[in-house]
Short mmCIF file of C-alpha atoms in Angstrom, two decimals:
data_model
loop_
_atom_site.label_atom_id
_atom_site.label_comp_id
_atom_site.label_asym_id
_atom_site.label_seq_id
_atom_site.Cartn_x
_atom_site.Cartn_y
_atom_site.Cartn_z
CA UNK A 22 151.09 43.72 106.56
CA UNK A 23 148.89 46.92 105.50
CA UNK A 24 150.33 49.91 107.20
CA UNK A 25 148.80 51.85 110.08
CA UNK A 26 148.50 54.74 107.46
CA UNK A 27 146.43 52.63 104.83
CA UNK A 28 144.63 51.20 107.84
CA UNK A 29 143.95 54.45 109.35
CA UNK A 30 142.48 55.90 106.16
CA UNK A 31 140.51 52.47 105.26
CA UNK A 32 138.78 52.78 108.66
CA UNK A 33 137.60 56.39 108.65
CA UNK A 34 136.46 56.20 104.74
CA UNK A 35 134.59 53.20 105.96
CA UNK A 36 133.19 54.96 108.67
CA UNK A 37 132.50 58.40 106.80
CA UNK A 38 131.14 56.44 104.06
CA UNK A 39 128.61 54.34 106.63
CA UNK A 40 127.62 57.59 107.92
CA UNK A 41 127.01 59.31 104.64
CA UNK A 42 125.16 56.23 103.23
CA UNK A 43 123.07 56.29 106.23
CA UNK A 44 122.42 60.09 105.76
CA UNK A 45 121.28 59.24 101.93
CA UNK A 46 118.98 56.97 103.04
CA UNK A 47 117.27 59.51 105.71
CA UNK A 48 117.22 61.96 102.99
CA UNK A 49 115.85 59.64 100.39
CA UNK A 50 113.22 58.54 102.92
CA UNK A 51 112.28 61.79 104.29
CA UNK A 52 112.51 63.21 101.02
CA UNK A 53 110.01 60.63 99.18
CA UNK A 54 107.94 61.56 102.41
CA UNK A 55 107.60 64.83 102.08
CA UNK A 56 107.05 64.90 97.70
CA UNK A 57 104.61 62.61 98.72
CA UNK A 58 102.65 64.61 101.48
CA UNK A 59 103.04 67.55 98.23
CA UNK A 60 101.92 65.96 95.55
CA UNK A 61 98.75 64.44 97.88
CA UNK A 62 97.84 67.72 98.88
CA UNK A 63 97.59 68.71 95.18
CA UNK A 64 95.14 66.33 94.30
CA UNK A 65 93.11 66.55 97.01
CA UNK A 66 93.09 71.05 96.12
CA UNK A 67 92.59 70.30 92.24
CA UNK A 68 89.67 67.85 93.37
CA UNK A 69 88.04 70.14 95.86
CA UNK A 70 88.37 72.99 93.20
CA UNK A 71 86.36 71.81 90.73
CA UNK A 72 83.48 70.60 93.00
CA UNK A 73 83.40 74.43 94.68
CA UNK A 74 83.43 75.97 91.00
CA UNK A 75 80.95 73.34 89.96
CA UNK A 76 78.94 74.19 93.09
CA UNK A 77 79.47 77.80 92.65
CA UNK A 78 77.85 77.65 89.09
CA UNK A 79 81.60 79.19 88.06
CA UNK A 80 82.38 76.55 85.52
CA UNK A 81 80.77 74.07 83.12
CA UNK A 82 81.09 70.17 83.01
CA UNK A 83 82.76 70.52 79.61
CA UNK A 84 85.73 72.47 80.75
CA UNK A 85 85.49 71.50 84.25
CA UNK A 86 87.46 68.84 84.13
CA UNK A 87 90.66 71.01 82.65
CA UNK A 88 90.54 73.27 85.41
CA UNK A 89 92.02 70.84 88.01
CA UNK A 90 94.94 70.25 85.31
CA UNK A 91 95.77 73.33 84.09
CA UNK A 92 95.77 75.38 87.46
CA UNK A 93 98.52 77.37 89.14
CA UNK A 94 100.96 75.37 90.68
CA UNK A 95 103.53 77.32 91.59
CA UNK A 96 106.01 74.08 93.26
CA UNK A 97 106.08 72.08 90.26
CA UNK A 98 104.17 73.38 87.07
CA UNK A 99 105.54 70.47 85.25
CA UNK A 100 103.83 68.33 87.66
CA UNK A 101 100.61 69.79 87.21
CA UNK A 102 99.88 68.83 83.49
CA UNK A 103 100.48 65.51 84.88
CA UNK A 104 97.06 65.29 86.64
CA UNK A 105 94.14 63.85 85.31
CA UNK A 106 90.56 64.29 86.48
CA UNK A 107 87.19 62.69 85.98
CA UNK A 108 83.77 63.79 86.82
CA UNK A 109 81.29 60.86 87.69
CA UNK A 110 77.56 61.19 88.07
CA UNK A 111 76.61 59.45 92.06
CA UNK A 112 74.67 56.55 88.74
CA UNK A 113 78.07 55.81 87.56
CA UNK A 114 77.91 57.75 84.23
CA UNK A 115 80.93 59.69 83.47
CA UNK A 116 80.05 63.63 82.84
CA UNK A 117 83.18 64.44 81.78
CA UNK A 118 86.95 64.54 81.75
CA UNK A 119 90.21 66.16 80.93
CA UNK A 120 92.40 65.57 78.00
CA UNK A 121 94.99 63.16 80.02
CA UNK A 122 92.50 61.01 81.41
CA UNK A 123 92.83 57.46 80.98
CA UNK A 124 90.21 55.56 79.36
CA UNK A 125 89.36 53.61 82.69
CA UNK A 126 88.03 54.76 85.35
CA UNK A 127 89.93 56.62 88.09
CA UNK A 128 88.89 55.37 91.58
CA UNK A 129 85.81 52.92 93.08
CA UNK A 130 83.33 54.92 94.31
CA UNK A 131 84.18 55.46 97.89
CA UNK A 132 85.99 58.98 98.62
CA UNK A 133 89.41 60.22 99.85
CA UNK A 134 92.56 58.72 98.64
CA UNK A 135 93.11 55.44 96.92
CA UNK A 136 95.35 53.81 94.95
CA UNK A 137 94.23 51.72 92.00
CA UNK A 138 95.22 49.86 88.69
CA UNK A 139 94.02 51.83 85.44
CA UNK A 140 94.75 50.51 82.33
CA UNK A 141 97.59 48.51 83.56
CA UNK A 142 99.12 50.93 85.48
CA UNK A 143 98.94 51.98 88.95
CA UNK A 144 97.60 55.57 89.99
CA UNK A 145 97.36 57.49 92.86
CA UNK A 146 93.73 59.01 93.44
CA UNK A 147 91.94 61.49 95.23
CA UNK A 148 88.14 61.37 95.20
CA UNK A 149 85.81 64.57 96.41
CA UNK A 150 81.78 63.33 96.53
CA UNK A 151 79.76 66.54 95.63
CA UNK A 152 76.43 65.60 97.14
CA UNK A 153 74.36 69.13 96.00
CA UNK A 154 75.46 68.35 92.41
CA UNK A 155 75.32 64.59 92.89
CA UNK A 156 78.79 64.30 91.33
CA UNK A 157 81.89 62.06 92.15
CA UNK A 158 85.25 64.38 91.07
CA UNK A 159 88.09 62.42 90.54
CA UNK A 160 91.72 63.33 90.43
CA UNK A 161 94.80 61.65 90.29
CA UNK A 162 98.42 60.89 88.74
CA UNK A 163 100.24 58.14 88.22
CA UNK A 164 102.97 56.53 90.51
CA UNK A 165 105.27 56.24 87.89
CA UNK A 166 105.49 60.00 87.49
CA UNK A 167 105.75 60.68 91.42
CA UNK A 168 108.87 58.14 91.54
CA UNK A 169 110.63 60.09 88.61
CA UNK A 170 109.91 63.47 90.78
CA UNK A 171 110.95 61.71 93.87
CA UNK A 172 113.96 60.15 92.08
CA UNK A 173 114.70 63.94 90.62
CA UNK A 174 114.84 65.46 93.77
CA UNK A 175 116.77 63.05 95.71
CA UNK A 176 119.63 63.29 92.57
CA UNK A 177 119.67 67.04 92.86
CA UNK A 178 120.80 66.60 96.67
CA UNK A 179 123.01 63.50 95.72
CA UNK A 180 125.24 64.59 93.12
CA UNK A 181 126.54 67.51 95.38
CA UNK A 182 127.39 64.75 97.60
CA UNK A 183 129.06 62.34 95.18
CA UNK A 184 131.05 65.41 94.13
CA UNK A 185 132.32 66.23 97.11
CA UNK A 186 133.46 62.65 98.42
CA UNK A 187 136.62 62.35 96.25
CA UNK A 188 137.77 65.39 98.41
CA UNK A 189 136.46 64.38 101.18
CA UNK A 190 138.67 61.14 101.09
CA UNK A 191 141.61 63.54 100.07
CA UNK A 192 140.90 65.17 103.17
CA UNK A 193 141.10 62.35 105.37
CA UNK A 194 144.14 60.81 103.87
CA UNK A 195 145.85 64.27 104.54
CA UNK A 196 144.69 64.25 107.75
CA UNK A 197 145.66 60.86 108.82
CA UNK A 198 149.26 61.81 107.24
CA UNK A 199 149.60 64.97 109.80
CA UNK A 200 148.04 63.11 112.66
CA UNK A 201 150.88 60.38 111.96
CA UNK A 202 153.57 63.05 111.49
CA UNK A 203 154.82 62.74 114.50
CA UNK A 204 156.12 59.21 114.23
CA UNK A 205 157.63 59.85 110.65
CA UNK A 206 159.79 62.06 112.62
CA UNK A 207 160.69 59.52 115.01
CA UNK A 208 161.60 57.65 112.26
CA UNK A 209 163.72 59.66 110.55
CA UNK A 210 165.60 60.73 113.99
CA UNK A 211 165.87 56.47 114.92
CA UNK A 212 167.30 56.02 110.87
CA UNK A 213 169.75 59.18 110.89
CA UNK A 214 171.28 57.74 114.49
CA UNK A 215 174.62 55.63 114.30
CA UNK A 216 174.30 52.53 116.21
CA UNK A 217 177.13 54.26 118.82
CA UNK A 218 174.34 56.92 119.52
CA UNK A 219 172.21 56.05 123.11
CA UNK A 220 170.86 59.52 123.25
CA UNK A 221 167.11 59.66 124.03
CA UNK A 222 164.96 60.53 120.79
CA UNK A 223 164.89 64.05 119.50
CA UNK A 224 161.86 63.91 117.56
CA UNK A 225 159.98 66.50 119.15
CA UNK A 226 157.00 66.81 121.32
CA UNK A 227 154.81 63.50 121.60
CA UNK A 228 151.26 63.22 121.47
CA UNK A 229 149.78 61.92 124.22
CA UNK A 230 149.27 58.41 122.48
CA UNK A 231 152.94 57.94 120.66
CA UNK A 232 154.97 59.51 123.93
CA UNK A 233 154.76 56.01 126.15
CA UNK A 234 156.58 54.57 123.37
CA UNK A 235 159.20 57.64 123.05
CA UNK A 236 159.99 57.04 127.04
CA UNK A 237 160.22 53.22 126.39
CA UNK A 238 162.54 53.60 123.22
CA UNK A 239 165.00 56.09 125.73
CA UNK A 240 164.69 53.52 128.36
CA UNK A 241 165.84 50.74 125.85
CA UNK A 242 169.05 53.30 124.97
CA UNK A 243 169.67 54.04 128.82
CA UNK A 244 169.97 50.77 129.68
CA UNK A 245 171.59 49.28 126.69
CA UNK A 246 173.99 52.50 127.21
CA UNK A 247 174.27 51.66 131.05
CA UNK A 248 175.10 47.92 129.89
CA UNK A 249 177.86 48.88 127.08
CA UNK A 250 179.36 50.77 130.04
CA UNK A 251 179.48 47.88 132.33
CA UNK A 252 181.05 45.53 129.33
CA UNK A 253 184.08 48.35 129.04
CA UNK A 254 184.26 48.81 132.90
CA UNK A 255 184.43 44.95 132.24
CA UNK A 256 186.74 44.62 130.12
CA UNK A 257 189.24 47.51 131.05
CA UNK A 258 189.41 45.94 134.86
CA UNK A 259 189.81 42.17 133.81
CA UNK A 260 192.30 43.15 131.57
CA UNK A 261 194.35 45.27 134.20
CA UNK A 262 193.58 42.66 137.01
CA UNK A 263 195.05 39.97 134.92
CA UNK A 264 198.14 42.40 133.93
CA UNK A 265 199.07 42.24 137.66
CA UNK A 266 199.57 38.76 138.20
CA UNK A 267 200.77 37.44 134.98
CA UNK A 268 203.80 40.32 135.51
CA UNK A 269 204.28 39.05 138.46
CA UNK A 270 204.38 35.69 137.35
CA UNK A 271 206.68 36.62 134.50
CA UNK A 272 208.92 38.34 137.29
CA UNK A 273 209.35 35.45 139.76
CA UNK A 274 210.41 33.16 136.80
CA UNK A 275 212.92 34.92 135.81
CA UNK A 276 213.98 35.38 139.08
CA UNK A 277 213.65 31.49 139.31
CA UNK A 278 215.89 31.27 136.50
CA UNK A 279 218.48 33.71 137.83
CA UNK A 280 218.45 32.61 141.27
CA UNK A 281 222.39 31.58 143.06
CA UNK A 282 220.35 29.35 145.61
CA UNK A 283 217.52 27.51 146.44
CA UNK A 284 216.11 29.08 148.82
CA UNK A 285 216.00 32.17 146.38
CA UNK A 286 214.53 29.83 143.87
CA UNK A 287 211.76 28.19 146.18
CA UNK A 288 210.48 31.63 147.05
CA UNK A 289 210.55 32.50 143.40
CA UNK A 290 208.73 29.46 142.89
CA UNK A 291 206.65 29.59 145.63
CA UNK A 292 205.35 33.43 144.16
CA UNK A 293 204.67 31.81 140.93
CA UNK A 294 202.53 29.37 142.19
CA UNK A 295 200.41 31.75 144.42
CA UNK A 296 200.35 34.03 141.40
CA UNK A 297 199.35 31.48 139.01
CA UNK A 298 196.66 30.19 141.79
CA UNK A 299 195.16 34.01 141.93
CA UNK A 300 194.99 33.96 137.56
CA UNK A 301 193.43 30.04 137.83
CA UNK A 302 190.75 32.24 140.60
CA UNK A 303 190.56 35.01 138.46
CA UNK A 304 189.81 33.51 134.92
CA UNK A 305 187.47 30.95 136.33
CA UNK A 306 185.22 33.74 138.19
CA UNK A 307 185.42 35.44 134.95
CA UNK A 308 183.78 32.19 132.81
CA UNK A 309 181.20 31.91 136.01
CA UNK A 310 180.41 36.28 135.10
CA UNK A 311 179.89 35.15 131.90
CA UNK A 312 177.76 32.11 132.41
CA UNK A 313 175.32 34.38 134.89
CA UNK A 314 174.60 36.92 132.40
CA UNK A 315 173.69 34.70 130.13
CA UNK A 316 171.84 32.33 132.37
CA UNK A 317 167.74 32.71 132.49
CA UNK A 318 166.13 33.59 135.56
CA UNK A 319 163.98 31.09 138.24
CA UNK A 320 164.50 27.71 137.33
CA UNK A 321 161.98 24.46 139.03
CA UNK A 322 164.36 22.08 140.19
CA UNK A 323 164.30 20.92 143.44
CA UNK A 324 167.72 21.69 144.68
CA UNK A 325 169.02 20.08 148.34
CA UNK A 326 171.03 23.07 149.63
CA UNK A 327 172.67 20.67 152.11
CA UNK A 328 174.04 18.67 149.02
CA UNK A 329 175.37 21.88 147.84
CA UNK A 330 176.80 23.42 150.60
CA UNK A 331 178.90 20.09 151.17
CA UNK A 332 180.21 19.90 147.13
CA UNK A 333 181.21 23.66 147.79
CA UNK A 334 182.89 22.94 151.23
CA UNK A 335 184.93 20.28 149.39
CA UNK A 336 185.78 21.99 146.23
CA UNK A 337 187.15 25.19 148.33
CA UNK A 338 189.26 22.34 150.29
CA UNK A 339 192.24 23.77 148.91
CA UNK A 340 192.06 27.09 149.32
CA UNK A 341 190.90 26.98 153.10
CA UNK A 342 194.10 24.58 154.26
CA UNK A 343 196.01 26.81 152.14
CA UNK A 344 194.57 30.00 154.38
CA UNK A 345 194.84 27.87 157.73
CA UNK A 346 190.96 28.34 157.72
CA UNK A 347 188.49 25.38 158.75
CA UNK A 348 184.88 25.67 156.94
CA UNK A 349 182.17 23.77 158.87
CA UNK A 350 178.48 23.20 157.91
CA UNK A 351 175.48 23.21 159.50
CA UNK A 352 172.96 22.91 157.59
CA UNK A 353 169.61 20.48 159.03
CA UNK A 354 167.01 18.77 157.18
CA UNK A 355 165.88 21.37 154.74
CA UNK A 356 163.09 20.92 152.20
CA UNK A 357 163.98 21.95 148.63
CA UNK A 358 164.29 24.82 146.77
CA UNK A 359 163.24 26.37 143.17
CA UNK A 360 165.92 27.32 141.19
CA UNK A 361 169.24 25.92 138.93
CA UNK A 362 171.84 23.82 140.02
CA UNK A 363 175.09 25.65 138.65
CA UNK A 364 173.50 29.10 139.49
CA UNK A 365 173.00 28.04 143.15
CA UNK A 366 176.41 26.38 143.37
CA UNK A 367 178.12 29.10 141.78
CA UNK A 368 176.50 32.07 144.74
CA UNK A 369 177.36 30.29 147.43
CA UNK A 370 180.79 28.77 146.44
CA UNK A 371 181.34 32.71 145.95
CA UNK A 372 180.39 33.86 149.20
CA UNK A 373 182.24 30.98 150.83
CA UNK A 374 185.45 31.59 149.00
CA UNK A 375 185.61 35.32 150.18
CA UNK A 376 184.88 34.16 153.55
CA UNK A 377 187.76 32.26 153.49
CA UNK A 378 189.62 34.98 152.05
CA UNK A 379 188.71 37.45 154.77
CA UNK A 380 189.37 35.39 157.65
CA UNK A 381 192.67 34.92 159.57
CA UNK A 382 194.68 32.25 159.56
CA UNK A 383 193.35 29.25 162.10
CA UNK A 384 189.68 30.86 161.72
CA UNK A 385 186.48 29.32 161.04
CA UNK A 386 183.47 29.80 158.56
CA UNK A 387 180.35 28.64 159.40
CA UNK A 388 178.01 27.93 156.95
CA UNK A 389 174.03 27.56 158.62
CA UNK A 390 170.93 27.30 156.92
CA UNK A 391 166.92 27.89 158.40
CA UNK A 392 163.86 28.38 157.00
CA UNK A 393 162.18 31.99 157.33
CA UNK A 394 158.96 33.54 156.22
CA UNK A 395 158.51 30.55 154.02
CA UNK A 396 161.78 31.27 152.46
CA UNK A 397 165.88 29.49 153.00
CA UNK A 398 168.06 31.34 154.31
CA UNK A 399 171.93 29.98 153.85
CA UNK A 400 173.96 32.09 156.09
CA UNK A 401 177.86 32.60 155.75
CA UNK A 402 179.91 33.74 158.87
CA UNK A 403 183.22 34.70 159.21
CA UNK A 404 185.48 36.39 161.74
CA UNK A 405 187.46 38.67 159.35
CA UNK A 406 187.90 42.37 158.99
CA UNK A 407 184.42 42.64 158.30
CA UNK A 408 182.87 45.20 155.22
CA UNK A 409 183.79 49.03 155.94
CA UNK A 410 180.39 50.83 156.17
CA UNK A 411 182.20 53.24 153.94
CA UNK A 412 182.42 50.14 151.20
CA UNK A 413 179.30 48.72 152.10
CA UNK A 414 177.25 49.90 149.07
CA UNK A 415 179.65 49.26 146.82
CA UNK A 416 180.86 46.02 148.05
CA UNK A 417 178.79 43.83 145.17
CA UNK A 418 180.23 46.43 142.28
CA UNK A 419 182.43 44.37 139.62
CA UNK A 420 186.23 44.43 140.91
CA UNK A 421 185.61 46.53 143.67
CA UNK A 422 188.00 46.12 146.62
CA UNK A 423 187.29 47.54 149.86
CA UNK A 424 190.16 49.31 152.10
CA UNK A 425 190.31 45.77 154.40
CA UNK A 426 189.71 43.80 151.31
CA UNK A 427 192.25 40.84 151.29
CA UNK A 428 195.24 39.81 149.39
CA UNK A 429 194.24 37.52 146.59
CA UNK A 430 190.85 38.64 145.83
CA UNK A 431 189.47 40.33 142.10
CA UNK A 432 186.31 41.83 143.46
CA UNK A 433 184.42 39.68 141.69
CA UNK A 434 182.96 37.04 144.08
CA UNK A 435 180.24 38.96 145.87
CA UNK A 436 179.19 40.59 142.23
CA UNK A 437 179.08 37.12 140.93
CA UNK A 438 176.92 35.80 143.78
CA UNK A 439 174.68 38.80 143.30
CA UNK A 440 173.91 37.96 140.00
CA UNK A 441 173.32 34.35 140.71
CA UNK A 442 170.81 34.55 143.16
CA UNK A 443 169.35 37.46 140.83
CA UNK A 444 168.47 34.95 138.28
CA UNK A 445 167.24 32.62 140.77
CA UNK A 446 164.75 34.95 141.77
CA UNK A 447 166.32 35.28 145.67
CA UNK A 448 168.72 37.97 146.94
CA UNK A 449 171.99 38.36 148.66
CA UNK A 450 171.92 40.58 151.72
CA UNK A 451 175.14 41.73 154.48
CA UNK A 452 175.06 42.44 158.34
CA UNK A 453 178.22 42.89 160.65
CA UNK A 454 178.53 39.78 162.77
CA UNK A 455 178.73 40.50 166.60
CA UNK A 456 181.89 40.06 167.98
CA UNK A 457 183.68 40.89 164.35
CA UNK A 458 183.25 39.74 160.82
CA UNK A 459 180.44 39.71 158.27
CA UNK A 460 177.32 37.53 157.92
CA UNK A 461 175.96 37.36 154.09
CA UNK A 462 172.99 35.80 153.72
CA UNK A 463 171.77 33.85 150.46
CA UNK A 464 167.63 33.80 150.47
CA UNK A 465 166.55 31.21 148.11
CA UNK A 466 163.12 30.58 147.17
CA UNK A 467 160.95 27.67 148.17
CA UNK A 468 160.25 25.08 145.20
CA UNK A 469 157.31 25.76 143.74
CA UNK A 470 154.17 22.97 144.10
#
């Protein structure tokens, strides 16, 4: 593809060359004008001097014709032993003529200007009708001679021009190099970068045209900076979070295998199994980060919360007998929503698991559903500790853990459900549930006609 440089330059030579053809053109025509207009006044002078001198008794016939071709012309001498005059009785008889007269005659017999065909070639004539003298004076030139004066004078302002366009193209392509200057620099600041370096661009002040793109380029680097940060954050916290239990794991084994009794040995046991329960949590909510990050956003599937709210209820089965906690659902007749299957399953599973997590033992979840402002609203509710408003901002940040956050959870879930409902184009929002506990609330959109 041609550059923006070569493009650039291609455009304003076209232009500058469109305009200075144009101006030729004016110049040519005003020019040819204007000779024109010149040389027709001279004929008409040279004509009206030899009727006054003829009048005036000044001259003879014989050398009367002459005069009008060898007078002072101070514009264009050259042009002046061009002319040719005859002198015509009012009868038609010619009287005389000058030395460059053709053999044919001039001009018909009316007066004024003409232009005729004499001896095969074309002349331009001015006739002056002496009525006291009855004679008919005739001068003219031909055509052919005015074009080579016209022609002459339009070359003597045209080759100044020609001359000068080979620098004025130098001019523009300098020019169009300094205007584009400033994104040579970006250049060379983006190509001298390592790919570590998020920095915003040093290249100097922006014009006005090239700086949206400068703010856009250190937007890119902020957020792909922001994002590096988060995969680090990421990685650093899963890796401590599964330190913890697997050492503990390790621990209670070898306790296991060191134990006198059984008792001692059940509990060991009974600590692996929680621990290795917490890891099974913990690596699958991992695989489900994973899977939202790299999911696309909105979906059109028609998705039956009510369907999905009892598939979640039964695959959390476990966990809630294991917690003493009951999980009821209440969800009525509810028209569809827009958005993917695993993504919508994967929020509220989420939300439901912490609930169960943050509730005492023989408590209940509730999990309701209604439509509002033309949107479904799933709502979770538990009677737990409830979120600390001190924690309450950060409560969807990756492996955050509140003070009252309890045992067993990453701080994972509500980050994970965030993101879900984030690609599904809905949102995840918190309120303290009268009487104690939380109510989150997943707002799904409706499907789409």
């Amino acid at each position: 593809m041609i550059s923006i440089r070569a493009r650039l330059f291609l455009i304003l030579l076209a232009a500058t060359g469109a305009v200075w053809l144009s101006a030729v053109w004016w110049i040519q025509h005003s020019t040819r004008s204007e000779v024109e207009q010149v040389l027709d006044a001279r004929l008409a002078e040279a004509a009206q001097m030899v009727s006054s001198l003829l009048s005036g008794r000044r001259i003879d016939l014989a050398s009367a014709a002459d005069a009008a071709t060898n007078g002072r012309d101070n514009a264009s001498p050259e042009y002046a032993r061009q002319l040719s005059c005859q002198i015509w009785s009012l009868e038609g008889v010619l009287v005389g003529s000058s030395a460059s007269a053709p053999a044919g005659r001039l001009a018909e017999e009316r007066s004024g200007y003409s232009e005729n065909l004499v001896d095969g070639e074309p002349w331009r004539v001015y006739t002056e009708v002496n009525e006291e003298l009855g004679l008919r004076v005739m001068v003219g030139d031909r055509l052919a001679v005015r074009e080579r004066l016209v022609a002459d004078v339009v070359r003597g302002l045209l080759i100044p021009a020609l001359t000068i366009l080979p620098v004025l193209a130098g001019l523009i392509w300098l020019s169009v190099a300094r205007g584009l200057a400033p994104l040579d620099r970006m250049a060379r600041a983006l190509g001298a970068r390592s790919a570590d370096n998020l920095d915003p661009v040093a290249a100097g002040p922006l014009p006005a045209e090239i700086r949206p793109m400068g703010e856009a380029l250190d937007d890119l680097f902020a957020r792909v900076a922001a994002s590096r940060e988060r995969e680090r954050s990421f990685t650093a916290f899963a890796a401590h979070e599964l330190k913890t239990p697997l050492s503990g794991i390790k621990t209670q084994a070898q306790i296991a295998g060191m134990a006198p009794d059984a008792e001692t040995r059940g509990r060991a046991l009974a600590q692996i199994e929680r621990g290795v329960a917490r890891t099974d949590r913990m690596v699958r909510q991992l695989l489900e980060l994973a899977m939202v990050d790299s999911a696309s956003e909105g979906g059109a599937s028609g998705l039956d919360l009510s369907v999905i709210a009892d598939d979640v209820v039964l695959a959390v089965d476990r966990l809630a007998a294991t917690r003493g906690v009951r999980v009821e659902t209440c969800l009525p007749d509810l028209p569809p929503v827009a958005g993917d299957l695993v993504l919508a399953t994967v929020a509220l599973r989420n939300v439901v698991e912490n609930a169960i997590l943050a509730s005492p033992a023989g408590g209940q979840v509730h999990v309701t559903g209604e439509v509002l402002d033309g949107a479904l609203v799933v709502r979770v509710l538990d009677r737990g500790a409830g979120i600390g408003e001190a924690d309450r901002d950060r409560i969807t940040e990756r492996f955050f853990r509140g003070r009252d956050a309890p045992e067993g959870g990453s701080g994972l879930g509500l980050s994970i459900a965030l993101s879900a409902m984030a690609r599904l184009g809905g949102d995840l929002g918190f309120a303290p549930r009268p009487g104690g506990g939380e109510i989150v609330s997943l707002r799904f959109q409706s499907r789409r006609a």
